[in-house]
mmCIF file of C-alpha atoms and ligand atoms in Angstrom:
data_model
loop_
_atom_site.group_PDB
_atom_site.id
_atom_site.type_symbol
_atom_site.label_atom_id
_atom_site.label_comp_id
_atom_site.label_asym_id
_atom_site.label_seq_id
_atom_site.Cartn_x
_atom_site.Cartn_y
_atom_site.Cartn_z
ATOM 1 C CA ALA R 1 59.796 137.175 20.169
ATOM 2 C CA ALA R 2 63.378 138.317 19.385
ATOM 3 C CA LYS R 3 64.401 134.680 19.124
ATOM 4 C CA ARG R 4 61.541 133.852 16.829
ATOM 5 C CA ALA R 5 62.491 136.772 14.634
ATOM 6 C CA GLY R 6 65.758 135.070 13.891
ATOM 7 C CA ARG R 7 69.313 136.408 13.777
ATOM 8 C CA ASN R 8 68.846 138.475 10.676
ATOM 9 C CA GLY R 9 65.787 140.162 12.232
ATOM 10 C CA TYR R 10 63.365 138.999 9.521
ATOM 11 C CA GLN R 11 59.822 139.070 10.850
ATOM 12 C CA ALA R 12 57.907 138.739 7.683
ATOM 13 C CA PHE R 13 57.728 134.962 7.320
ATOM 14 C CA ASN R 14 57.582 133.592 10.743
ATOM 15 C CA PRO R 15 55.102 130.743 10.967
ATOM 16 C CA GLU R 16 52.725 132.691 13.230
ATOM 17 C CA MET R 17 52.355 135.569 10.791
ATOM 18 C CA GLN R 18 52.034 133.166 7.926
ATOM 19 C CA ARG R 19 49.219 131.472 9.719
ATOM 20 C CA ALA R 20 47.554 134.876 10.419
ATOM 21 C CA MET R 21 47.911 135.827 6.761
ATOM 22 C CA SER R 22 46.492 132.607 5.385
ATOM 23 C CA MET R 23 43.630 132.823 7.906
ATOM 24 C CA ARG R 24 42.885 136.313 6.596
ATOM 25 C CA VAL R 25 42.819 135.044 3.007
ATOM 26 C CA ARG R 26 40.485 132.200 4.007
ATOM 27 C CA LEU R 27 38.253 134.562 5.966
ATOM 28 C CA SER R 28 37.948 136.973 3.105
ATOM 29 C CA GLN R 29 37.013 134.113 0.772
ATOM 30 C CA ALA R 30 34.482 132.825 3.257
ATOM 31 C CA LEU R 31 33.087 136.319 3.727
ATOM 32 C CA ARG R 32 32.242 136.548 0.055
ATOM 33 C CA ASP R 33 29.786 133.697 0.501
ATOM 34 C CA ALA R 34 28.576 134.538 3.994
ATOM 35 C CA VAL R 35 25.557 136.533 2.878
ATOM 36 C CA GLN R 36 24.473 134.024 0.275
ATOM 37 C CA ALA R 37 24.978 131.128 2.715
ATOM 38 C CA GLY R 38 22.814 132.825 5.326
ATOM 39 C CA GLN R 39 25.600 132.874 7.920
ATOM 40 C CA LEU R 40 25.031 136.460 9.017
ATOM 41 C CA ARG R 41 22.685 137.544 11.815
ATOM 42 C CA LEU R 42 21.932 140.778 13.447
ATOM 43 C CA HIS R 43 21.790 141.119 17.209
ATOM 44 C CA TYR R 44 20.218 144.155 18.823
ATOM 45 C CA GLN R 45 21.410 145.939 21.922
ATOM 46 C CA PRO R 46 18.818 148.033 23.774
ATOM 47 C CA ILE R 47 19.540 151.700 24.206
ATOM 48 C CA VAL R 48 17.867 153.072 27.323
ATOM 49 C CA GLU R 49 16.789 156.655 27.910
ATOM 50 C CA LEU R 50 18.054 157.625 31.385
ATOM 51 C CA ALA R 51 15.280 160.057 32.210
ATOM 52 C CA SER R 52 12.476 157.549 31.635
ATOM 53 C CA GLY R 53 14.268 154.244 32.065
ATOM 54 C CA ARG R 54 12.735 153.072 28.844
ATOM 55 C CA VAL R 55 14.246 151.320 25.862
ATOM 56 C CA ARG R 56 13.991 153.864 23.032
ATOM 57 C CA LYS R 57 16.431 152.501 20.489
ATOM 58 C CA ALA R 58 18.415 149.442 19.450
ATOM 59 C CA GLU R 59 21.790 149.152 17.924
ATOM 60 C CA ALA R 60 22.060 146.434 15.277
ATOM 61 C CA LEU R 61 25.356 144.496 15.604
ATOM 62 C CA LEU R 62 26.485 141.993 13.041
ATOM 63 C CA ARG R 63 27.169 138.379 13.967
ATOM 64 C CA TRP R 64 28.853 135.797 11.718
ATOM 65 C CA GLU R 65 28.708 132.129 12.495
ATOM 66 C CA HIS R 66 30.980 130.253 10.164
ATOM 67 C CA PRO R 67 30.520 126.457 10.011
ATOM 68 C CA GLU R 68 34.230 125.792 10.398
ATOM 69 C CA PHE R 69 35.669 128.899 12.151
ATOM 70 C CA GLY R 70 32.698 129.342 14.527
ATOM 71 C CA GLU R 71 31.629 132.738 15.724
ATOM 72 C CA VAL R 72 33.895 135.419 14.224
ATOM 73 C CA SER R 73 33.872 138.880 15.889
ATOM 74 C CA PRO R 74 32.897 141.834 13.769
ATOM 75 C CA ALA R 75 35.980 143.659 15.123
ATOM 76 C CA ALA R 76 37.962 140.909 13.276
ATOM 77 C CA PHE R 77 35.948 140.452 10.062
ATOM 78 C CA ILE R 78 34.714 144.050 9.281
ATOM 79 C CA PRO R 79 38.245 145.268 8.471
ATOM 80 C CA ILE R 80 38.696 142.270 6.222
ATOM 81 C CA ALA R 81 35.402 142.925 4.533
ATOM 82 C CA GLU R 82 36.446 146.508 4.002
ATOM 83 C CA ASP R 83 39.684 145.436 2.360
ATOM 84 C CA CYS R 84 38.195 142.844 0.052
ATOM 85 C CA GLY R 85 35.137 144.843 -0.881
ATOM 86 C CA SER R 86 32.544 142.509 0.582
ATOM 87 C CA ILE R 87 31.549 145.342 2.940
ATOM 88 C CA HIS R 88 29.227 146.716 0.236
ATOM 89 C CA CYS R 89 27.186 143.591 -0.062
ATOM 90 C CA ILE R 90 27.263 142.960 3.675
ATOM 91 C CA GLY R 91 26.336 146.594 4.423
ATOM 92 C CA ASP R 92 23.356 146.298 2.097
ATOM 93 C CA TRP R 93 22.266 143.137 3.851
ATOM 94 C CA VAL R 94 22.548 144.840 7.254
ATOM 95 C CA PHE R 95 20.497 147.757 6.063
ATOM 96 C CA GLU R 96 17.756 145.561 4.536
ATOM 97 C CA ARG R 97 17.508 143.346 7.593
ATOM 98 C CA ALA R 98 17.487 146.197 10.044
ATOM 99 C CA ALA R 99 14.970 148.215 8.051
ATOM 100 C CA CYS R 100 12.559 145.283 7.865
ATOM 101 C CA GLN R 101 12.990 144.732 11.600
ATOM 102 C CA ALA R 102 12.328 148.423 12.264
ATOM 103 C CA ALA R 103 9.164 148.145 10.196
ATOM 104 C CA ARG R 104 8.022 145.178 12.244
ATOM 105 C CA TRP R 105 8.837 146.861 15.523
ATOM 106 C CA ARG R 106 7.069 150.045 14.575
ATOM 107 C CA SER R 107 3.676 148.427 15.059
ATOM 108 C CA ARG R 108 4.763 147.036 18.365
ATOM 109 C CA PHE R 109 6.810 149.782 19.944
ATOM 110 C CA GLY R 110 5.567 152.859 18.088
ATOM 111 C CA THR R 111 7.083 155.229 15.509
ATOM 112 C CA ASP R 112 9.549 156.843 17.879
ATOM 113 C CA PHE R 113 11.449 153.568 18.264
ATOM 114 C CA GLN R 114 14.727 153.778 16.374
ATOM 115 C CA VAL R 115 17.147 151.206 15.043
ATOM 116 C CA SER R 116 20.753 152.195 14.384
ATOM 117 C CA ILE R 117 23.170 150.484 12.084
ATOM 118 C CA ASN R 118 26.893 150.803 11.858
ATOM 119 C CA VAL R 119 28.155 152.040 8.485
ATOM 120 C CA SER R 120 31.776 151.738 7.474
ATOM 121 C CA PRO R 121 33.523 154.671 5.766
ATOM 122 C CA ARG R 122 34.177 152.363 2.810
ATOM 123 C CA GLN R 123 30.473 152.198 2.102
ATOM 124 C CA PHE R 124 30.501 155.932 1.451
ATOM 125 C CA GLN R 125 33.616 156.068 -0.615
ATOM 126 C CA ALA R 126 34.012 156.097 -4.368
ATOM 127 C CA GLY R 127 32.759 152.865 -5.919
ATOM 128 C CA GLY R 128 30.486 152.579 -2.871
ATOM 129 C CA ARG R 129 26.780 152.408 -2.714
ATOM 130 C CA ASP R 130 24.194 154.600 -4.241
ATOM 131 C CA PHE R 131 22.239 155.161 -1.015
ATOM 132 C CA GLY R 132 19.291 156.410 -3.112
ATOM 133 C CA ARG R 133 18.238 152.773 -3.217
ATOM 134 C CA TRP R 134 18.274 152.563 0.620
ATOM 135 C CA LEU R 135 16.008 155.634 0.841
ATOM 136 C CA GLU R 136 13.649 154.176 -1.760
ATOM 137 C CA ARG R 137 13.509 151.033 0.297
ATOM 138 C CA LEU R 138 12.548 152.996 3.427
ATOM 139 C CA GLY R 139 9.664 154.433 1.383
ATOM 140 C CA GLU R 140 8.555 150.972 0.226
ATOM 141 C CA LEU R 141 8.521 149.781 3.849
ATOM 142 C CA GLY R 142 6.538 152.850 4.811
ATOM 143 C CA LEU R 143 9.273 153.813 7.288
ATOM 144 C CA ASP R 144 9.939 157.307 8.441
ATOM 145 C CA GLY R 145 13.595 158.187 7.973
ATOM 146 C CA SER R 146 13.719 159.037 11.663
ATOM 147 C CA MET R 147 13.256 155.352 12.558
ATOM 148 C CA LEU R 148 16.759 154.741 11.311
ATOM 149 C CA ALA R 149 20.077 156.108 12.529
ATOM 150 C CA LEU R 150 23.474 155.598 10.992
ATOM 151 C CA GLU R 151 26.454 155.148 13.300
ATOM 152 C CA ILE R 152 29.427 156.591 11.554
ATOM 153 C CA THR R 153 32.999 157.243 12.740
ATOM 154 C CA GLU R 154 35.179 160.253 12.621
ATOM 155 C CA THR R 155 37.326 158.618 9.934
ATOM 156 C CA LEU R 156 34.461 159.173 7.537
ATOM 157 C CA LEU R 157 34.265 162.883 8.295
ATOM 158 C CA MET R 158 38.021 163.310 7.921
ATOM 159 C CA ASP R 159 37.666 162.514 4.254
ATOM 160 C CA THR R 160 37.260 165.824 2.449
ATOM 161 C CA ASP R 161 35.496 164.286 -0.556
ATOM 162 C CA GLN R 162 32.360 166.412 -1.168
ATOM 163 C CA ALA R 163 30.459 163.279 -2.275
ATOM 164 C CA ILE R 164 30.532 162.028 1.348
ATOM 165 C CA ALA R 165 29.052 165.244 2.693
ATOM 166 C CA ASP R 166 26.424 165.061 -0.006
ATOM 167 C CA LYS R 167 25.474 161.520 0.866
ATOM 168 C CA LEU R 168 25.166 162.362 4.581
ATOM 169 C CA ALA R 169 23.025 165.377 3.644
ATOM 170 C CA GLN R 170 20.817 163.131 1.506
ATOM 171 C CA PHE R 171 20.191 160.855 4.503
ATOM 172 C CA ARG R 172 19.463 163.759 6.864
ATOM 173 C CA ALA R 173 17.119 165.300 4.332
ATOM 174 C CA ALA R 174 15.152 162.010 4.460
ATOM 175 C CA GLY R 175 15.031 162.302 8.274
ATOM 176 C CA VAL R 176 17.638 159.607 8.933
ATOM 177 C CA GLN R 177 19.646 160.539 12.028
ATOM 178 C CA ILE R 178 23.403 160.424 12.355
ATOM 179 C CA ALA R 179 25.323 159.204 15.409
ATOM 180 C CA LEU R 180 29.081 159.775 15.762
ATOM 181 C CA ASP R 181 30.355 156.476 17.186
ATOM 182 C CA ASP R 182 33.330 155.919 19.502
ATOM 183 C CA PHE R 183 33.440 159.639 20.264
ATOM 184 C CA GLY R 184 36.518 160.750 22.149
ATOM 185 C CA THR R 185 38.912 158.121 20.850
ATOM 186 C CA GLY R 186 40.051 159.542 17.508
ATOM 187 C CA TYR R 187 41.057 163.119 16.896
ATOM 188 C CA SER R 188 37.644 164.239 18.105
ATOM 189 C CA SER R 189 38.063 167.431 16.136
ATOM 190 C CA LEU R 190 35.427 169.951 16.961
ATOM 191 C CA ALA R 191 35.500 171.117 13.377
ATOM 192 C CA TYR R 192 33.387 168.066 12.425
ATOM 193 C CA LEU R 193 30.713 169.184 14.813
ATOM 194 C CA LYS R 194 30.782 172.601 13.221
ATOM 195 C CA GLU R 195 30.679 171.299 9.704
ATOM 196 C CA PHE R 196 28.306 168.346 9.766
ATOM 197 C CA ARG R 197 24.817 167.919 11.181
ATOM 198 C CA ILE R 198 25.085 165.203 13.768
ATOM 199 C CA ASP R 199 22.301 164.084 16.029
ATOM 200 C CA TYR R 200 24.106 161.917 18.631
ATOM 201 C CA LEU R 201 27.508 161.572 20.131
ATOM 202 C CA LYS R 202 28.312 158.124 21.426
ATOM 203 C CA ILE R 203 30.796 158.303 24.288
ATOM 204 C CA ASP R 204 33.257 155.524 23.764
ATOM 205 C CA ARG R 205 33.315 152.553 25.995
ATOM 206 C CA THR R 206 36.862 153.253 27.134
ATOM 207 C CA PHE R 207 35.697 156.469 28.862
ATOM 208 C CA VAL R 208 32.856 154.682 30.556
ATOM 209 C CA ARG R 209 35.158 151.866 31.651
ATOM 210 C CA ASP R 210 37.515 154.233 33.420
ATOM 211 C CA MET R 211 34.811 156.325 34.994
ATOM 212 C CA THR R 212 35.182 157.120 38.675
ATOM 213 C CA PRO R 213 34.184 160.399 40.324
ATOM 214 C CA ASP R 214 37.662 161.887 40.234
ATOM 215 C CA SER R 215 38.792 160.493 36.911
ATOM 216 C CA LYS R 216 39.640 162.427 33.811
ATOM 217 C CA SER R 217 37.243 160.158 31.934
ATOM 218 C CA PHE R 218 34.410 161.401 34.085
ATOM 219 C CA LEU R 219 35.359 165.090 33.708
ATOM 220 C CA LEU R 220 35.775 164.681 29.947
ATOM 221 C CA SER R 221 32.440 162.881 29.668
ATOM 222 C CA GLU R 222 30.816 165.704 31.575
ATOM 223 C CA ALA R 223 32.422 168.272 29.205
ATOM 224 C CA ILE R 224 31.211 166.205 26.211
ATOM 225 C CA VAL R 225 27.644 166.169 27.478
ATOM 226 C CA THR R 226 27.653 169.902 28.256
ATOM 227 C CA MET R 227 29.106 170.682 24.840
ATOM 228 C CA ALA R 228 26.737 168.360 23.045
ATOM 229 C CA HIS R 229 23.681 169.818 24.735
ATOM 230 C CA ARG R 230 24.748 173.363 23.904
ATOM 231 C CA LEU R 231 24.952 172.296 20.278
ATOM 232 C CA GLY R 232 21.587 170.564 20.398
ATOM 233 C CA LEU R 233 22.961 167.003 20.256
ATOM 234 C CA LYS R 234 22.033 164.057 22.471
ATOM 235 C CA VAL R 235 24.590 161.801 24.113
ATOM 236 C CA ILE R 236 24.631 158.019 24.276
ATOM 237 C CA ALA R 237 27.091 156.256 26.566
ATOM 238 C CA GLU R 238 28.288 152.798 25.408
ATOM 239 C CA GLY R 239 29.651 149.912 27.416
ATOM 240 C CA VAL R 240 27.943 150.639 30.731
ATOM 241 C CA GLU R 241 28.557 147.689 32.971
ATOM 242 C CA THR R 242 28.156 148.831 36.561
ATOM 243 C CA PRO R 243 25.628 150.777 38.656
ATOM 244 C CA GLN R 244 28.424 153.180 39.588
ATOM 245 C CA GLN R 245 29.022 154.070 35.938
ATOM 246 C CA TYR R 246 25.283 154.449 35.472
ATOM 247 C CA ALA R 247 25.001 156.774 38.474
ATOM 248 C CA LEU R 248 27.824 159.023 37.200
ATOM 249 C CA LEU R 249 26.258 159.191 33.778
ATOM 250 C CA GLU R 250 22.987 160.204 35.319
ATOM 251 C CA ARG R 251 24.706 162.849 37.382
ATOM 252 C CA ILE R 252 26.159 164.518 34.244
ATOM 253 C CA GLY R 253 22.922 164.439 32.388
ATOM 254 C CA CYS R 254 23.773 161.831 29.748
ATOM 255 C CA ASP R 255 20.670 161.128 27.631
ATOM 256 C CA TYR R 256 20.928 157.404 26.819
ATOM 257 C CA PHE R 257 23.054 154.434 27.712
ATOM 258 C CA GLN R 258 23.666 150.926 26.498
ATOM 259 C CA GLY R 259 25.744 148.201 28.008
ATOM 260 C CA TYR R 260 25.861 144.839 29.717
ATOM 261 C CA LEU R 261 24.402 146.414 32.875
ATOM 262 C CA PHE R 262 21.050 146.515 31.104
ATOM 263 C CA SER R 263 21.524 143.933 28.389
ATOM 264 C CA ARG R 264 23.974 142.338 25.960
ATOM 265 C CA PRO R 265 23.140 142.450 22.251
ATOM 266 C CA LEU R 266 20.320 139.917 21.671
ATOM 267 C CA PRO R 267 18.813 137.936 18.816
ATOM 268 C CA GLU R 268 15.593 139.471 17.396
ATOM 269 C CA ASP R 269 13.175 137.302 19.373
ATOM 270 C CA ALA R 270 15.006 137.678 22.628
ATOM 271 C CA PHE R 271 15.082 141.422 22.105
ATOM 272 C CA GLU R 272 11.340 141.552 21.668
ATOM 273 C CA GLY R 273 10.861 139.369 24.712
ATOM 274 C CA LEU R 274 13.032 141.671 26.767
ATOM 275 C CA LEU R 275 11.082 144.689 25.685
ATOM 276 C CA ARG R 276 7.771 143.130 26.540
ATOM 277 C CA SER R 277 8.889 142.163 30.053
ATOM 278 C CA ALA R 278 11.638 144.667 30.788
ATOM 279 C CA SER R 279 11.515 147.091 33.522
ATOM 280 C CA CYS R 280 14.731 149.000 33.844
ATOM 281 C CA GLU R 281 14.063 149.595 37.491
ATOM 282 C CA ALA R 282 15.925 146.441 38.319
ATOM 283 C CA VAL R 283 19.264 147.874 37.164
ATOM 284 C CA CYS R 284 18.593 151.598 37.120
ATOM 285 C CA PRO R 285 17.389 152.837 40.491
HETATM 286 P P1 C2E Y 1 30.553 149.586 18.084
HETATM 287 O O1 C2E Y 1 29.666 150.057 17.006
HETATM 288 O O2 C2E Y 1 31.252 150.597 18.894
HETATM 289 O O3 C2E Y 1 29.652 148.624 18.971
HETATM 290 C C1 C2E Y 1 29.805 148.496 20.392
HETATM 291 C C2 C2E Y 1 30.518 147.239 20.742
HETATM 292 O O4 C2E Y 1 30.570 147.130 22.174
HETATM 293 C C3 C2E Y 1 29.783 145.945 20.328
HETATM 294 O O5 C2E Y 1 30.759 144.974 20.026
HETATM 295 C C4 C2E Y 1 29.003 145.575 21.576
HETATM 296 O O6 C2E Y 1 28.664 144.198 21.629
HETATM 297 C C5 C2E Y 1 30.022 145.963 22.633
HETATM 298 N N1 C2E Y 1 29.349 146.195 23.906
HETATM 299 C C6 C2E Y 1 28.128 146.687 24.177
HETATM 300 N N2 C2E Y 1 27.967 146.823 25.515
HETATM 301 C C7 C2E Y 1 29.110 146.471 26.109
HETATM 302 C C8 C2E Y 1 29.543 146.415 27.518
HETATM 303 O O7 C2E Y 1 28.832 146.771 28.408
HETATM 304 N N3 C2E Y 1 30.820 145.979 27.709
HETATM 305 C C9 C2E Y 1 31.633 145.594 26.668
HETATM 306 N N4 C2E Y 1 32.866 145.176 27.039
HETATM 307 N N5 C2E Y 1 31.267 145.646 25.382
HETATM 308 C C10 C2E Y 1 30.013 146.106 25.105
HETATM 309 P P2 C2E Y 1 30.652 144.041 18.766
HETATM 310 O O8 C2E Y 1 29.262 143.621 18.556
HETATM 311 O O9 C2E Y 1 31.728 142.979 18.898
HETATM 312 O O10 C2E Y 1 31.038 144.969 17.526
HETATM 313 C C11 C2E Y 1 32.344 145.520 17.455
HETATM 314 C C12 C2E Y 1 32.416 146.562 16.375
HETATM 315 O O11 C2E Y 1 32.231 146.005 15.119
HETATM 316 C C13 C2E Y 1 31.338 147.655 16.487
HETATM 317 O O12 C2E Y 1 31.702 148.657 17.483
HETATM 318 C C14 C2E Y 1 31.360 148.219 15.096
HETATM 319 O O13 C2E Y 1 32.396 149.112 14.904
HETATM 320 C C15 C2E Y 1 31.618 146.943 14.278
HETATM 321 N N6 C2E Y 1 30.327 146.485 13.721
HETATM 322 C C16 C2E Y 1 29.430 145.655 14.274
HETATM 323 N N7 C2E Y 1 28.401 145.436 13.471
HETATM 324 C C17 C2E Y 1 28.668 146.139 12.296
HETATM 325 C C18 C2E Y 1 27.971 146.330 11.084
HETATM 326 O O14 C2E Y 1 26.871 145.871 10.839
HETATM 327 N N8 C2E Y 1 28.581 147.094 10.141
HETATM 328 C C19 C2E Y 1 29.805 147.665 10.340
HETATM 329 N N9 C2E Y 1 30.351 148.449 9.329
HETATM 330 N N10 C2E Y 1 30.470 147.534 11.498
HETATM 331 C C20 C2E Y 1 29.892 146.768 12.466
HETATM 332 MG MG1 MG Y 2 28.167 151.412 16.899
HETATM 333 MG MG1 MG Y 3 30.760 152.441 19.506
HETATM 334 MG MG1 MG Y 4 33.391 150.903 19.574
#
C-alpha cells in the first residue's frame, strides 16, 4: 500500500480510489432510476418468538438487482442513497410495499403479525418526509399502526432536533412500534431509553456471533435483556446462526430471534410458503 501511495505520500488519486469514486457516482446515478425501473425488491426475514417457536414478525430488507452491476448490498447502497437524497424516494417505496404486504398478510396470519422496516436517520431530518402521508396510507389500507414497526438506530436519537422527537411521537401515537436496531454497537447511551418510548431492543449480530457461555457478549446480552424487561421493552436477537447461540438466548430470556438458523431473508412468496409449512421445532428444540 505504501508503494502504491507513491513517494510523496499522495493517496487521493490512486487508481483504486478513483475507480471506487467513479463507481460511487455511477451507483448514485443508477439509484435515482432504481425505483422507477422496478429494480428494487423487499425480502422478508422471519422473526421468531422463543417462547412459542412461532413466527410473529418479519423484517423487510431491501434488495437491488441492477442489470449491469448485479445484486448490490444495502450496506453498500443505502449510504450512497443517503448522500444523494434518493433515500427519501426509496424509503417511501419501502414503506408502501411493506404496508401493502402487511395488509395482505393480515388476512392470512392475523392482526398481531407485524412487519418492520428500516428507516434511515436522513428520512427524519429537515427536508425529509412528512410522515403524515404514511399514517394516512395506513388508514387507507385499514391497517392498525401496531402492524408496523420502524427500525431506527441510535444515530437518529443522538440528534437533538425536536422535530425528530415529534415525528417519533406521531408514529407511536398511531400505534406504530419502534425498535432500536444494532443495539450495543454505538454509544448505547441509556439516556435514549429514558427519553424516548422504544418498544424493542435489537441485540446486534456481533454480540450473538461471539456468544459463548463465558463470553462478555453473553453477559452483556443477559444484562441487556434484564434491563429491557425492567423497562417494559422486548428484546430481539439478530444474526442467530447456531443452536448454541439459540440455547444461550433462550437461557437469558430473550423474547425473539432472527437469523440464518431459522431462515435467511426471503422473497414474498417464499416467505408465505415458509410460514404455511414451517415448524420451528426442527431448529429450536
Ligand atoms: P440490519 O437492519 O441490521 O439488518 C440485518 C442484516 O443482517 C441484514 O443484512 C440481514 O440479511 C443480515 N442477517 C440476518 N440474519 C443473519 C445471520 O444469521 N447471519 C448474518 N451474517 N447476517 C444475517 P442486509 O439485508 O444485507 O442489510 C444490511 C443493512 O442494510 C441492514 O442492517 C440495514 O441497516 C440496511 N437496510 C436494509 N434494508 C433497508 C431499508 O429498506 N432501508 C434502510 N434505510 N436501510 C436498510
Ligand atoms: Mg434492521
Ligand atoms: Mg440490525
Ligand atoms: Mg445491523
